[in-house]
Amino acid sequence: MKHYLKLLVVLLFTSCGNNEKNTATVAEVDTGTIAKHIERLASDEFLGRKPFTEGETKTVNYLKDEFKKLGLLPGNGDSYFQDVPMVEITGSPSEKMVISGSSANIELDYLKDFVATTNKAVPEVALENSELVFAGYGIVAPEYGWNDYEGIDWKGKTAVVLINDPGFKSGDSTLFKGNEMTYYGRWTYKYEEAARQGAAGLIIVHDTEPASYGWNVIESGWTGARLTIASDQPLLDVESWMSGESAQKMFDASTMKGQDFKELARNKDFKPVPLDLNVSVSIKNEIKKDVSKNVVALIPGTERKDEVIIYSAHWDHFGIGKAINGDSIYNGAVDNASGTAGLLAIAEAFKKSNPTKRSIAFIAVTGEEQGLLGSAYYAENPIFDPQKTVANINIDALESPGKMKDLTITGYGQSEMDEYAKAAAEEQGRYIIPDPDAEKGYFFRSDHFNFAKIGIPALYASGSYEGFDKSIKEIKAIKDDYLTNRYHQPSDEYDPEKTVLSGVQLDLQLFFNVGSKLANEDYFPKWYDGSEFKAARE
C-alpha cells in the first residue's frame, strides 16, 4: 500500500492539473547567476544591508533593477516596492543591571551579563526596583492546560522565564511536542505574552542548547538600533536576556536557592514564584521613524492571473555593528544573500521557460532579522488575495557543502506542500526528512511563518543533513562550524574560492520545479488536519 501511494504521488506531480507538456519544469536555474548575485549583495558595497541605511537604498534599488532587466513587472500596482513603515529605536541601556534584595546586591554588566531593549518609542524606559517573579517558561497554553502566569497581579513586576518549551530534553514526548519547539518556545512569543499579562519587564534566561545559539548571537542581535512596526498590541517597558551564569547567581540569592528551577518549571502545576528580589535597569532611546521597503516583482499568468505562487526571501541583515577581529560589516552572505540571489535566479529560469497559467510573484522582504517585520507587514497588508495565493516558497540561508541527498523540510506535516516537495526531490534522486533539529524552532524563525499565519501553505526546506559525497557526520560538523563561527557574525562572507554552490543550485532547482508545477495546474494545496493554520485558510 505504501509503495502504491508513493507511486500515486509521483504520478500526480508529473501529470495532475496539466496534460500539456510543460517545458518550464526542465529549465535550469543558473549557478553563475546565483554566484554573481551572492557576491554582489554580500560585498562591503552594500554595508550589511540594514534597513534605514544607505545599505538598504543600494539593496532595494539593485533588486528592482535586476527584476526589471529580467522583464518582470512591478508587483505592487505600478511599483516594485511596498512601503513598510517602521520605527527605529536606538537604545542605550545603563551599564549595570542591579538585582537587589534583603541579602543580595548583584551588579550585572551590559553585554557581558545582560542585554536590554525596548519596542516603546519613547525617550526613556526603566525598571526601578521592579519585583522579580520566576514564571517558568512564560507560557499560557489552554490546549495544554498550561498557565505560567496564573495567580499573580503582574502590574509593575518583571518576569523571569526560560527559553524554549517544557518538553525540551524532558524525555516526555507528550509534554507539549517533546523536543520539537512550539511557538510558545520562541523568544518573540515570551515577550508578547508577558506584555499581555501586564508585566513591566521580562528577562529570558539564556541557555545555548535550548536557544540553539550562543551568547555571542545575543550580543550582536540585541544591541544597537532595532526596528519595529507600529502595533496596537501591549508592549513591555524592557525586554531583556540574562546569561545563564548570571541567572544562577540570581536564583542562588533568591527564595529558590538550592532548587532545580528547570525541573520545577516543567511541572504542569507550576505557579509563579516571587524571588524576593528587585531589578533596576534603564534605557535611553533615540527614535527615528522611517519607511523601509519590500521589493515585489511579478510574472503574470496566462490564464488565471489572480492565482499566485509567492517566492519569498529576506534581503536584510545587520548592517555595520560591533567589530569582531577588526571587521564591523555584517555581510550576511549565507543569511540571506543566498536566498535573495535565489529569487533572481529562479525568476530568470521562469523567464527562460514557457509562460505559466498562474502568476508568479517574487517578494524580497525587509526586517526579517528584527523579527520578521517585512513579511508581518505584508501579511497584514497583502498585495495578492491570500485566498487566491496558492502557496509560499520561502528561501533563507542556503548553505550546503555540495549536492545533498536529503531535502529537510522545516514544519513537515503541516500541509500538502510536503507531497510536492517529496515528488520533486525524488525526481532529483533525493529523499525528504522532517527537520531533525525541530527543537530549535526554525519554523517560527523565517518569513514563511507570516504567510502561514494568514492561511497560505508554505514550503521552507533545504538540503542540510546528508550529502551525496559527504557523510551525515561531516555535514553536521560543517553546519556546527557555521552556527558557531559565522552565523550573525561579520565572518558570514562570500569567498568564491571556497564556496560550493552545487547544493544551493540543486535546492533552487527543486523550488523552481515545485513552483512550476503549481503554476500550471488548478489545484490548491491544503493544510493537513491538525495544523493550526488550517482554520485561516478555510
Short mmCIF file of N, CA, C and O in Angstrom, two decimals, residues 33 38 82 147 151 232 306 344 351 388 418 471:
data_model
loop_
_atom_site.label_atom_id
_atom_site.label_comp_id
_atom_site.label_asym_id
_atom_site.label_seq_id
_atom_site.Cartn_x
_atom_site.Cartn_y
_atom_site.Cartn_z
N THR A 33 24.47 32.70 -12.21
CA THR A 33 23.59 33.78 -11.75
C THR A 33 23.56 33.83 -10.23
O THR A 33 23.62 34.91 -9.63
N ILE A 38 25.04 36.62 -5.18
CA ILE A 38 25.52 36.48 -3.79
C ILE A 38 26.75 37.35 -3.58
O ILE A 38 26.87 38.08 -2.59
N GLN A 82 6.83 47.87 -1.87
CA GLN A 82 5.76 48.02 -0.89
C GLN A 82 6.36 48.72 0.31
O GLN A 82 7.29 48.20 0.95
N ASN A 147 -0.57 27.38 32.38
CA ASN A 147 -0.57 28.82 32.60
C ASN A 147 0.50 29.18 33.62
O ASN A 147 0.32 29.01 34.83
N GLY A 151 -2.45 33.54 38.88
CA GLY A 151 -2.49 33.83 40.31
C GLY A 151 -1.70 35.04 40.77
O GLY A 151 -1.54 35.27 41.97
N ASP A 232 -0.93 47.97 17.78
CA ASP A 232 -1.81 48.30 18.89
C ASP A 232 -1.65 47.30 20.05
O ASP A 232 -2.35 47.42 21.06
N ASP A 306 -5.06 35.92 -11.31
CA ASP A 306 -5.31 36.27 -9.91
C ASP A 306 -4.88 35.18 -8.94
O ASP A 306 -4.91 35.39 -7.72
N LEU A 344 16.30 35.89 -7.67
CA LEU A 344 16.66 36.39 -9.00
C LEU A 344 16.96 35.23 -9.96
O LEU A 344 16.59 35.27 -11.14
N LYS A 351 11.63 33.14 -16.69
CA LYS A 351 11.58 33.96 -17.90
C LYS A 351 12.14 33.22 -19.12
O LYS A 351 11.81 33.55 -20.26
N LYS A 388 -6.46 33.44 -2.76
CA LYS A 388 -6.08 33.03 -4.10
C LYS A 388 -4.56 32.90 -4.25
O LYS A 388 -4.07 32.70 -5.36
N ASP A 418 4.34 19.28 1.47
CA ASP A 418 5.27 18.17 1.70
C ASP A 418 5.27 17.22 0.52
O ASP A 418 6.33 16.71 0.11
N SER A 471 29.34 12.56 4.42
CA SER A 471 28.54 11.79 5.36
C SER A 471 27.69 12.71 6.24
O SER A 471 27.91 13.93 6.30
#
